[in-house]
Coordinates of C-alpha atoms (C1' of nucleotides) in Angstrom, one line a residue:
Chain A
X1 CA -14.5 -40.9 1.3
X2 CA -17.5 -42.1 -0.6
X3 CA -17.6 -42.1 -4.3
X4 CA -20.9 -41.4 -6.0
X5 CA -22.8 -44.4 -7.2
X6 CA -23.6 -43.9 -10.9
X7 CA -27.3 -43.8 -10.4
X8 CA -28.1 -47.3 -11.4
X9 CA -31.7 -48.2 -11.5
X10 CA -34.9 -46.3 -12.2
X11 CA -33.8 -42.9 -11.2
X12 CA -33.2 -39.7 -13.3
X13 CA -34.1 -41.0 -16.7
X14 CA -35.4 -37.6 -17.5
X15 CA -33.1 -36.0 -20.0
X16 CA -29.8 -35.1 -18.5
X17 CA -27.3 -34.9 -21.3
X18 CA -27.8 -34.5 -25.0
X19 CA -30.9 -36.4 -26.2
X20 CA -30.5 -39.6 -28.1
X21 CA -31.2 -39.8 -31.8
X22 CA -34.0 -42.1 -31.0
X23 CA -36.2 -41.7 -27.9
X24 CA -35.5 -43.5 -24.7
X25 CA -37.9 -46.3 -24.0
X26 CA -36.4 -48.4 -21.1
X27 CA -36.6 -47.4 -17.5
X28 CA -33.1 -48.9 -16.8
X29 CA -30.1 -46.7 -16.4
X30 CA -28.1 -46.3 -19.7
X31 CA -25.4 -48.5 -18.4
X32 CA -27.9 -51.3 -17.6
X33 CA -29.5 -50.8 -21.0
X34 CA -26.1 -51.5 -22.5
X35 CA -25.6 -54.6 -20.4
X36 CA -29.0 -55.9 -21.2
X37 CA -28.6 -55.5 -24.9
X38 CA -25.1 -56.9 -24.9
X39 CA -26.2 -59.9 -22.8
X40 CA -28.9 -60.8 -25.3
X41 CA -26.6 -60.4 -28.3
X42 CA -23.6 -62.3 -26.7
X43 CA -25.9 -65.2 -25.9
X44 CA -27.6 -65.4 -29.3
X45 CA -24.8 -64.5 -31.6
X46 CA -21.6 -64.9 -29.6
X47 CA -19.2 -62.4 -28.0
X48 CA -16.6 -62.0 -30.8
X49 CA -19.3 -62.1 -33.4
X50 CA -21.2 -59.2 -31.8
X51 CA -19.9 -55.7 -32.8
X52 CA -20.1 -52.6 -30.6
X53 CA -22.3 -51.1 -33.4
X54 CA -24.9 -53.8 -32.9
X55 CA -25.0 -53.3 -29.2
X56 CA -25.4 -49.6 -29.6
X57 CA -28.1 -50.1 -32.2
X58 CA -30.2 -52.2 -29.8
X59 CA -29.8 -49.6 -27.1
X60 CA -30.7 -46.8 -29.4
X61 CA -27.5 -44.8 -29.2
X62 CA -24.6 -44.3 -31.6
X63 CA -21.7 -46.7 -31.5
X64 CA -19.2 -44.2 -30.0
X65 CA -21.5 -43.4 -27.2
X66 CA -20.9 -46.8 -25.6
X67 CA -17.5 -45.6 -24.7
X68 CA -18.9 -43.1 -22.3
X69 CA -20.1 -46.0 -20.1
X70 CA -17.5 -48.6 -20.8
X71 CA -13.8 -48.5 -21.7
X72 CA -14.4 -51.1 -24.4
X73 CA -16.2 -54.3 -25.4
X74 CA -14.1 -56.3 -23.0
X75 CA -15.3 -54.3 -20.1
X76 CA -18.9 -54.8 -21.1
X77 CA -18.2 -58.5 -21.0
X78 CA -16.5 -58.3 -17.6
X79 CA -19.3 -56.3 -16.1
X80 CA -21.9 -58.7 -17.4
X81 CA -20.1 -61.8 -16.1
X82 CA -19.5 -60.2 -12.7
X83 CA -23.2 -59.3 -12.4
X84 CA -24.2 -62.8 -13.4
X85 CA -22.0 -64.9 -11.2
X86 CA -22.0 -62.7 -8.1
X87 CA -25.4 -63.8 -6.8
X88 CA -24.5 -67.5 -7.1
X89 CA -21.2 -67.1 -5.3
X90 CA -22.7 -65.1 -2.5
X91 CA -25.5 -67.7 -2.1
X92 CA -23.0 -70.6 -2.2
X93 CA -21.3 -69.4 0.9
X94 CA -24.7 -68.9 2.7
X95 CA -25.9 -72.2 1.6
X96 CA -22.9 -74.1 2.8
X97 CA -23.0 -72.2 6.2
X98 CA -26.7 -72.9 6.5
X99 CA -26.3 -76.7 6.0
X100 CA -23.0 -77.0 7.9
X101 CA -24.7 -79.3 10.5
X102 CA -26.7 -81.3 8.1
X103 CA -25.9 -84.6 6.3
X104 CA -23.9 -83.9 3.1
X105 CA -26.6 -85.0 0.7
X106 CA -28.8 -82.2 2.1
X107 CA -26.0 -79.7 1.5
X108 CA -25.4 -80.9 -2.0
X109 CA -29.1 -80.9 -2.8
X110 CA -29.6 -77.3 -1.5
X111 CA -26.5 -76.0 -3.3
X112 CA -27.7 -77.5 -6.5
X113 CA -31.2 -76.1 -6.0
X114 CA -29.9 -72.6 -5.3
X115 CA -27.6 -72.7 -8.3
X116 CA -30.3 -74.0 -10.6
X117 CA -32.6 -71.2 -9.5
X118 CA -29.9 -68.6 -10.3
X119 CA -29.3 -70.1 -13.7
X120 CA -33.0 -70.4 -14.4
X121 CA -33.7 -66.8 -13.6
X122 CA -30.6 -65.1 -15.0
X123 CA -31.5 -62.6 -17.7
X124 CA -31.2 -63.9 -21.2
X125 CA -29.9 -67.3 -20.0
X126 CA -26.6 -65.7 -19.7
X127 CA -25.1 -68.8 -18.1
X128 CA -24.7 -70.0 -21.7
X129 CA -21.5 -68.0 -21.9
X130 CA -19.9 -70.1 -19.1
X131 CA -17.9 -72.6 -21.2
X132 CA -17.6 -70.8 -24.5
X133 CA -14.1 -70.5 -26.0
X134 CA -14.7 -67.0 -27.1
X135 CA -15.4 -65.9 -23.6
X136 CA -13.1 -68.1 -21.5
X137 CA -10.1 -67.1 -23.6
X138 CA -10.8 -63.4 -23.1
X139 CA -8.7 -61.7 -20.3
X140 CA -11.8 -59.9 -19.3
X141 CA -13.3 -63.2 -18.1
X142 CA -10.4 -64.1 -15.8
X143 CA -12.1 -63.3 -12.6
X144 CA -15.2 -65.1 -13.8
X145 CA -13.4 -68.2 -14.7
X146 CA -11.6 -68.2 -11.3
X147 CA -14.9 -67.9 -9.5
X148 CA -16.6 -70.6 -11.5
X149 CA -13.7 -72.8 -10.5
X150 CA -14.4 -72.2 -6.8
X151 CA -17.9 -73.3 -7.4
X152 CA -16.7 -76.4 -9.2
X153 CA -14.5 -77.2 -6.2
X154 CA -17.4 -76.9 -3.9
X155 CA -19.4 -79.4 -5.9
X156 CA -16.4 -81.7 -6.1
X157 CA -15.9 -81.8 -2.4
X158 CA -19.6 -82.3 -1.6
X159 CA -20.2 -84.8 -4.3
X160 CA -17.1 -86.8 -3.4
X161 CA -18.1 -87.1 0.2
X162 CA -21.7 -88.1 -0.7
X163 CA -20.5 -90.7 -3.2
X164 CA -18.0 -92.2 -0.8
X165 CA -20.7 -92.6 1.8
X166 CA -23.0 -94.2 -0.6
X167 CA -20.4 -96.5 -2.0
X168 CA -20.7 -95.1 -5.5
X169 CA -17.2 -93.8 -5.8
X170 CA -16.1 -95.3 -9.1
X171 CA -15.4 -91.9 -10.6
X172 CA -12.5 -89.7 -9.8
X173 CA -13.6 -86.8 -7.5
X174 CA -12.6 -84.2 -10.1
X175 CA -14.6 -85.9 -12.8
X176 CA -17.6 -86.4 -10.5
X177 CA -17.6 -82.8 -9.6
X178 CA -17.5 -81.8 -13.2
X179 CA -20.5 -84.1 -14.0
X180 CA -22.6 -82.8 -11.2
X181 CA -22.0 -79.2 -12.3
X182 CA -22.7 -80.3 -15.8
X183 CA -26.0 -81.6 -14.6
X184 CA -26.9 -78.4 -12.8
X185 CA -26.0 -76.5 -15.9
X186 CA -28.5 -78.6 -17.8
X187 CA -31.0 -75.9 -17.0
X188 CA -29.1 -73.7 -19.4
X189 CA -29.7 -76.1 -22.2
X190 CA -33.3 -76.6 -21.3
X191 CA -33.9 -72.9 -21.2
X192 CA -32.0 -72.6 -24.5
X193 CA -34.7 -74.8 -26.0
X194 CA -37.3 -72.4 -24.9
X195 CA -38.7 -74.6 -22.1
X196 CA -39.8 -73.2 -18.8
X197 CA -38.0 -74.2 -15.6
X198 CA -40.6 -74.9 -12.9
X199 CA -40.0 -75.4 -9.2
X200 CA -40.6 -79.1 -9.9
X201 CA -38.0 -79.2 -12.7
X202 CA -35.5 -77.6 -10.4
X203 CA -36.1 -80.1 -7.6
X204 CA -35.9 -83.0 -10.1
X205 CA -32.5 -81.8 -11.4
X206 CA -31.2 -81.3 -7.9
X207 CA -32.4 -84.8 -7.0
X208 CA -30.6 -86.1 -10.1
X209 CA -27.4 -84.8 -8.7
X210 CA -27.9 -86.9 -5.6
X211 CA -28.8 -90.0 -7.7
X212 CA -25.7 -89.4 -9.7
X213 CA -23.7 -89.7 -6.4
X214 CA -25.5 -93.0 -5.6
X215 CA -28.0 -91.7 -3.0
X216 CA -30.8 -94.1 -2.6
X217 CA -34.5 -93.3 -2.8
X218 CA -35.1 -93.0 1.0
X219 CA -32.1 -90.9 1.7
X220 CA -33.1 -88.7 -1.2
X221 CA -36.5 -88.0 0.3
X222 CA -34.9 -87.1 3.6
X223 CA -32.4 -84.7 1.9
X224 CA -35.2 -83.1 0.0
X225 CA -37.4 -82.4 3.0
X226 CA -34.6 -81.1 5.2
X227 CA -33.3 -78.9 2.4
X228 CA -36.8 -77.5 2.1
X229 CA -36.7 -76.4 5.7
X230 CA -33.4 -74.7 5.3
X231 CA -34.6 -73.0 2.3
X232 CA -37.4 -71.4 4.3
X233 CA -34.8 -69.9 6.7
X234 CA -32.8 -68.9 3.8
X235 CA -35.6 -67.1 2.0
X236 CA -36.7 -65.4 5.2
X237 CA -33.2 -64.1 5.9
X238 CA -33.2 -62.7 2.4
X239 CA -36.6 -61.2 2.7
X240 CA -38.2 -63.5 0.2
X241 CA -36.4 -62.4 -2.9
X242 CA -35.9 -66.0 -3.8
X243 CA -38.8 -67.8 -5.6
X244 CA -37.7 -71.3 -5.0
X245 CA -39.8 -71.8 -1.9
X246 CA -43.0 -72.1 -4.0
Chain B
X1 CA -19.6 -90.2 -64.2
X2 CA -17.1 -90.3 -61.3
X3 CA -15.5 -87.2 -60.0
X4 CA -12.0 -87.4 -58.8
X5 CA -11.6 -87.6 -55.0
X6 CA -9.3 -84.8 -53.9
X7 CA -6.5 -87.1 -52.7
X8 CA -7.4 -86.9 -49.0
X9 CA -4.9 -88.8 -46.8
X10 CA -1.2 -89.5 -46.9
X11 CA -0.8 -89.6 -50.6
X12 CA 1.1 -87.3 -53.0
X13 CA 2.5 -84.8 -50.5
X14 CA 5.5 -84.5 -52.8
X15 CA 5.4 -81.1 -54.2
X16 CA 2.7 -80.8 -56.8
X17 CA 1.9 -77.1 -57.2
X18 CA 4.0 -74.1 -56.2
X19 CA 6.0 -74.7 -53.0
X20 CA 4.9 -73.1 -49.8
X21 CA 6.8 -70.2 -48.3
X22 CA 7.6 -72.4 -45.4
X23 CA 8.3 -76.1 -45.7
X24 CA 5.5 -78.8 -45.4
X25 CA 5.8 -80.8 -42.3
X26 CA 2.5 -82.7 -41.9
X27 CA 1.7 -85.9 -43.8
X28 CA -2.0 -84.9 -44.0
X29 CA -3.5 -83.6 -47.2
X30 CA -3.5 -79.8 -47.4
X31 CA -7.2 -79.8 -46.9
X32 CA -6.9 -81.9 -43.7
X33 CA -4.1 -79.7 -42.5
X34 CA -6.5 -76.7 -42.7
X35 CA -9.2 -78.5 -40.9
X36 CA -6.8 -79.6 -38.2
X37 CA -5.5 -76.1 -37.6
X38 CA -8.9 -74.6 -37.8
X39 CA -10.3 -77.1 -35.3
X40 CA -7.7 -76.4 -32.8
X41 CA -8.1 -72.6 -33.1
X42 CA -11.9 -72.7 -33.1
X43 CA -11.9 -74.7 -29.9
X44 CA -9.3 -72.6 -28.0
X45 CA -10.2 -69.1 -29.3
X46 CA -13.6 -69.5 -30.7
X47 CA -15.0 -69.4 -34.3
X48 CA -15.7 -65.7 -34.8
X49 CA -12.6 -64.8 -32.9
X50 CA -10.4 -66.8 -35.2
X51 CA -9.2 -65.1 -38.4
X52 CA -8.5 -66.9 -41.7
X53 CA -5.0 -65.4 -41.4
X54 CA -4.4 -67.2 -38.1
X55 CA -5.5 -70.5 -39.6
X56 CA -3.3 -70.1 -42.6
X57 CA -0.4 -69.2 -40.4
X58 CA -0.7 -72.4 -38.5
X59 CA -0.8 -74.4 -41.7
X60 CA 2.2 -72.6 -43.1
X61 CA 0.5 -71.0 -46.1
X62 CA -0.6 -67.5 -47.0
X63 CA -4.1 -66.4 -46.0
X64 CA -5.4 -66.3 -49.6
X65 CA -4.3 -69.9 -50.3
X66 CA -7.0 -71.1 -48.0
X67 CA -9.5 -70.2 -50.7
X68 CA -8.2 -72.8 -53.0
X69 CA -9.4 -75.5 -50.6
X70 CA -12.5 -73.9 -49.1
X71 CA -14.9 -71.3 -50.4
X72 CA -14.7 -69.4 -47.1
X73 CA -14.4 -69.6 -43.4
X74 CA -18.0 -70.9 -43.1
X75 CA -17.2 -73.8 -45.3
X76 CA -14.3 -74.7 -43.1
X77 CA -16.6 -74.8 -40.2
X78 CA -19.2 -76.9 -42.0
X79 CA -16.6 -79.4 -43.1
X80 CA -15.2 -79.7 -39.6
X81 CA -18.6 -80.2 -38.0
X82 CA -19.6 -82.7 -40.6
X83 CA -16.5 -84.7 -40.0
X84 CA -17.0 -84.6 -36.3
X85 CA -20.6 -85.6 -36.0
X86 CA -20.7 -88.2 -38.8
X87 CA -19.1 -91.1 -36.9
X88 CA -21.5 -90.6 -34.0
X89 CA -24.6 -90.5 -36.1
X90 CA -23.5 -93.6 -38.0
X91 CA -22.8 -95.4 -34.8
X92 CA -26.0 -94.4 -33.2
X93 CA -28.0 -96.3 -35.9
X94 CA -25.8 -99.3 -35.5
X95 CA -26.1 -99.2 -31.8
X96 CA -29.8 -99.0 -31.7
X97 CA -30.1 -101.8 -34.2
X98 CA -27.7 -104.0 -32.3
X99 CA -29.7 -103.6 -29.1
X100 CA -33.1 -103.7 -30.6
X101 CA -33.9 -107.0 -28.7
X102 CA -32.3 -106.0 -25.4
X103 CA -33.9 -104.3 -22.4
X104 CA -33.9 -100.5 -22.9
X105 CA -31.4 -99.8 -20.1
X106 CA -28.9 -101.8 -22.1
X107 CA -29.5 -99.8 -25.2
X108 CA -29.2 -96.5 -23.4
X109 CA -26.0 -97.6 -21.7
X110 CA -24.5 -98.7 -25.0
X111 CA -25.6 -95.6 -26.9
X112 CA -24.0 -93.4 -24.2
X113 CA -20.8 -95.4 -24.2
X114 CA -20.4 -95.2 -27.9
X115 CA -21.1 -91.5 -27.8
X116 CA -18.8 -90.9 -25.0
X117 CA -16.0 -92.7 -26.8
X118 CA -16.5 -90.6 -29.9
X119 CA -16.4 -87.4 -27.9
X120 CA -13.4 -88.6 -25.9
X121 CA -11.4 -89.4 -29.0
X122 CA -12.5 -86.5 -31.3
X123 CA -9.5 -84.4 -32.4
X124 CA -9.0 -81.2 -30.4
X125 CA -12.0 -81.9 -28.2
X126 CA -14.0 -80.5 -31.0
X127 CA -17.3 -81.4 -29.3
X128 CA -16.8 -78.2 -27.4
X129 CA -18.3 -76.3 -30.3
X130 CA -21.6 -78.1 -29.9
X131 CA -23.6 -75.5 -28.0
X132 CA -21.6 -72.4 -28.7
X133 CA -23.7 -69.3 -29.9
X134 CA -21.0 -68.4 -32.3
X135 CA -21.4 -71.7 -34.1
X136 CA -25.0 -72.5 -33.7
X137 CA -26.1 -69.2 -35.1
X138 CA -24.0 -69.7 -38.2
X139 CA -25.9 -71.0 -41.3
X140 CA -23.0 -73.3 -41.9
X141 CA -23.9 -75.3 -38.8
X142 CA -27.5 -75.9 -39.9
X143 CA -27.0 -79.5 -40.9
X144 CA -24.9 -80.1 -37.7
X145 CA -27.6 -78.6 -35.4
X146 CA -30.3 -80.8 -37.1
X147 CA -28.2 -83.9 -36.7
X148 CA -27.4 -83.2 -33.1
X149 CA -31.1 -82.8 -32.6
X150 CA -31.7 -86.3 -33.9
X151 CA -29.3 -87.6 -31.4
X152 CA -31.0 -85.7 -28.6
X153 CA -34.3 -87.3 -29.6
X154 CA -32.8 -90.7 -29.5
X155 CA -31.7 -90.0 -25.9
X156 CA -35.1 -88.6 -25.0
X157 CA -37.0 -91.7 -26.2
X158 CA -34.7 -94.2 -24.6
X159 CA -34.3 -92.3 -21.3
X160 CA -38.0 -91.7 -21.0
X161 CA -38.8 -95.4 -21.5
X162 CA -36.2 -96.4 -19.0
X163 CA -37.3 -93.8 -16.4
X164 CA -40.9 -94.8 -16.8
X165 CA -40.1 -98.5 -16.2
X166 CA -38.1 -97.6 -13.1
X167 CA -40.7 -95.2 -11.7
X168 CA -38.4 -92.2 -11.8
X169 CA -40.4 -90.2 -14.2
X170 CA -40.7 -86.9 -12.3
X171 CA -39.0 -85.0 -15.2
X172 CA -40.6 -84.1 -18.5
X173 CA -39.2 -86.4 -21.2
X174 CA -37.7 -83.5 -23.1
X175 CA -35.9 -82.3 -20.1
X176 CA -34.7 -85.7 -19.1
X177 CA -33.3 -86.3 -22.6
X178 CA -31.5 -83.0 -22.4
X179 CA -30.0 -83.9 -19.0
X180 CA -28.8 -87.3 -20.2
X181 CA -27.1 -85.8 -23.2
X182 CA -25.6 -83.1 -21.0
X183 CA -24.1 -85.8 -18.8
X184 CA -22.6 -87.6 -21.8
X185 CA -21.2 -84.3 -22.9
X186 CA -19.5 -84.0 -19.5
X187 CA -16.6 -85.8 -21.2
X188 CA -16.0 -82.6 -23.2
X189 CA -15.6 -80.6 -20.0
X190 CA -13.4 -83.2 -18.4
X191 CA -11.2 -83.2 -21.4
X192 CA -11.2 -79.4 -21.5
X193 CA -9.6 -79.6 -18.0
X194 CA -6.9 -81.7 -19.4
X195 CA -7.9 -84.9 -17.8
X196 CA -7.7 -88.3 -19.5
X197 CA -10.8 -90.3 -20.3
X198 CA -10.1 -93.9 -19.5
X199 CA -12.4 -96.8 -20.3
X200 CA -13.4 -96.9 -16.7
X201 CA -14.3 -93.2 -16.8
X202 CA -16.4 -93.8 -19.9
X203 CA -18.3 -96.7 -18.2
X204 CA -18.9 -94.7 -15.1
X205 CA -20.4 -91.9 -17.0
X206 CA -22.6 -94.2 -19.0
X207 CA -23.7 -95.8 -15.7
X208 CA -24.5 -92.3 -14.4
X209 CA -26.9 -91.9 -17.2
X210 CA -28.8 -95.0 -16.1
X211 CA -28.7 -93.9 -12.5
X212 CA -30.2 -90.6 -13.6
X213 CA -33.1 -92.5 -15.0
X214 CA -33.6 -94.3 -11.8
X215 CA -32.1 -97.7 -12.7
X216 CA -31.1 -99.6 -9.5
X217 CA -27.8 -101.2 -8.8
X218 CA -28.7 -104.7 -9.9
X219 CA -30.3 -103.7 -13.2
X220 CA -27.3 -101.5 -13.8
X221 CA -24.9 -104.4 -13.5
X222 CA -27.0 -106.4 -15.9
X223 CA -27.1 -103.6 -18.5
X224 CA -23.4 -103.2 -18.2
X225 CA -22.6 -106.8 -18.9
X226 CA -25.0 -107.2 -21.7
X227 CA -23.8 -104.0 -23.3
X228 CA -20.3 -105.3 -23.1
X229 CA -21.3 -108.4 -25.1
X230 CA -22.9 -106.3 -27.8
X231 CA -19.9 -104.2 -27.9
X232 CA -17.7 -107.1 -28.8
X233 CA -20.0 -107.9 -31.8
X234 CA -19.9 -104.2 -32.7
X235 CA -16.2 -103.9 -32.6
X236 CA -15.8 -107.1 -34.6
X237 CA -18.1 -105.9 -37.3
X238 CA -16.1 -102.8 -37.5
X239 CA -12.8 -104.5 -37.6
X240 CA -11.7 -103.3 -34.2
X241 CA -11.4 -99.7 -35.0
X242 CA -13.1 -98.9 -31.7
X243 CA -11.1 -98.8 -28.6
X244 CA -13.8 -99.1 -26.1
X245 CA -13.6 -102.9 -25.8
X246 CA -10.4 -102.6 -23.7
Chain C
dA1 C1' -20.8 -26.8 -14.9
dT2 C1' -21.9 -31.3 -15.6
dT3 C1' -23.7 -35.0 -18.1
dA4 C1' -24.8 -37.9 -21.9
dT5 C1' -25.0 -38.0 -26.0
dC6 C1' -23.7 -36.7 -31.0
dT7 C1' -20.7 -36.5 -35.6
dA8 C1' -16.5 -37.5 -37.9
dT9 C1' -12.8 -40.2 -38.6
dA10 C1' -8.1 -42.6 -38.1
dG11 C1' -6.0 -46.9 -38.0
dA12 C1' -6.3 -51.6 -37.8
dT13 C1' -8.2 -55.3 -39.0
dC14 C1' -10.4 -59.0 -41.9
dT15 C1' -12.5 -61.6 -46.0
dA16 C1' -12.3 -62.6 -50.6
dT17 C1' -10.9 -61.9 -55.4
dA18 C1' -7.6 -61.3 -59.4
dG19 C1' -3.8 -62.7 -61.6
dA20 C1' 1.1 -64.4 -61.4
dT21 C1' 4.2 -68.3 -60.6
dA22 C1' 6.7 -72.6 -59.5
dA23 C1' 6.2 -77.2 -59.0
dT24 C1' 4.8 -82.0 -61.1
dG25 C1' 2.5 -84.9 -64.9
dC26 C1' 1.9 -86.2 -69.5
Chain D
dA1 C1' -1.7 -78.9 -68.6
dT2 C1' -2.7 -79.1 -64.0
dT3 C1' -2.1 -78.2 -59.4
dA4 C1' -1.2 -75.6 -55.3
dT5 C1' 0.6 -72.1 -54.0
dC6 C1' 2.1 -67.0 -54.1
dT7 C1' 1.7 -61.5 -54.2
dA8 C1' -1.2 -57.6 -54.2
dT9 C1' -5.1 -55.4 -53.1
dA10 C1' -10.2 -53.8 -53.0
dG11 C1' -13.8 -53.1 -50.1
dA12 C1' -16.0 -53.8 -45.9
dT13 C1' -15.9 -53.9 -41.6
dC14 C1' -14.8 -52.8 -36.6
dT15 C1' -12.8 -50.4 -32.4
dA16 C1' -11.6 -46.4 -30.2
dT17 C1' -10.5 -41.4 -29.9
dA18 C1' -11.3 -36.3 -30.5
dG19 C1' -14.0 -32.7 -30.2
dA20 C1' -18.8 -30.6 -30.7
dT21 C1' -23.4 -30.1 -28.8
dA22 C1' -27.9 -30.2 -26.3
dA23 C1' -30.0 -31.2 -22.4
dT24 C1' -30.4 -30.5 -16.9
dG25 C1' -28.5 -28.6 -12.4
dC26 C1' -26.8 -24.9 -9.7

DNA sequence: ATTATCTATAGATCTATAGATAATGC
DNA sequence: ATTATCTATAGATCTATAGATAATGC
């Protein structure tokens, strides 16, 4: 029993089905074109403020045609969020496994770095939707919210351990975790202001996370260099699809 | 030429005008009741996703009656944002003046502390609306966005100076400012998770801002104690309306 | 035959305006 | 007379469904 995968990617794109009223330009599958347009609009105008008509217009199809690909606006959102968070969550597990034997600062540094990279390269800075009332209160975002919570817990545990070791444990673990994640998500704000995220920026932010947990200058350097080694393994195991390694 | 102030506050509240279909409960002026209800809804459901009907329902009036107090939904938003950011901006000027003679870490610490307090005590955690696409893309938020930008610049300048002095200037000033503000706005996230913001939490977050800028443990302690002195002056000059002083 | 679109439209909103009305104030 | 509400409603959306149609695939 294998169900057909709906030809996502640069496949057919040569006129199956009735032609559009305006010519097809993109090489993406129609479904991906919708997600792309929706993502851009949700981020710039907001979810509730974006109508299905606007999305369709950007894609170059009629409003009703959206419903061939998605059951409704909510499902577009759900697909978009899923696609956005999936890579991070997968990488989190790998990252934690990879640094299981290392000192915790190294693990925290690497987790932050991977996360920052994902946010920095996500299409349309889609991470902006993370904490928005519009989105979070939508039932379609339930899975997304739950997953983001797992991520938050990972940060909380790591950050708390690191802070305790360094004697900078004046904050409640829950609050500290929130702040570290907040710092990581700073890339979203930086991107939103139109600034580029360089490798150096990513490393600096990840370092900031350790400083926040009270890690001193020497330990920080150690964490950075060990993390860099792990990252090479990581990138290799993933066939270099990650650009963080310089 | 003095135009009548529309009786904001616990004044009349004794049946001028046609009675509401449901009894008045609040002691606030009708206008403030609208802002209160709208604030709560905007934060939980989002701006575009909240209808004027919902707002009116919470207030206990008919939808059309809103238009006696506000020209439209946008104007409700504008009034709400204005009311929210005003105190911070006023305090920022005072704070910077108060610490003009102090070392920059002290000034940064105090600015963060004042800002954190404002966000921590703002009704309905209204700070949540700060970076939301919904809001930011609305023309009604123009003044608000501009003001928030001034605040960001204040953080950028202070943080950059502090970071340079401490030799932790690996981040671009723009980016560093963004991260410090992001950290301060962490209180919004913490509140959103239903956790209380104690004085100790506020101080820890402000301290985190200095750590982020590379301030060492000893200098941090100095900044904290000097800032505490300034805060006493500050609170006194404002007749103790600020709760930060413990 | 299957696929991906189209046109047309029902039904449910939602915002804002017009004009009536029920209180208090003078 | 003034104020703060009410009722009623026009006009503009917006979402989603039904059914037709123009391509390719077999």
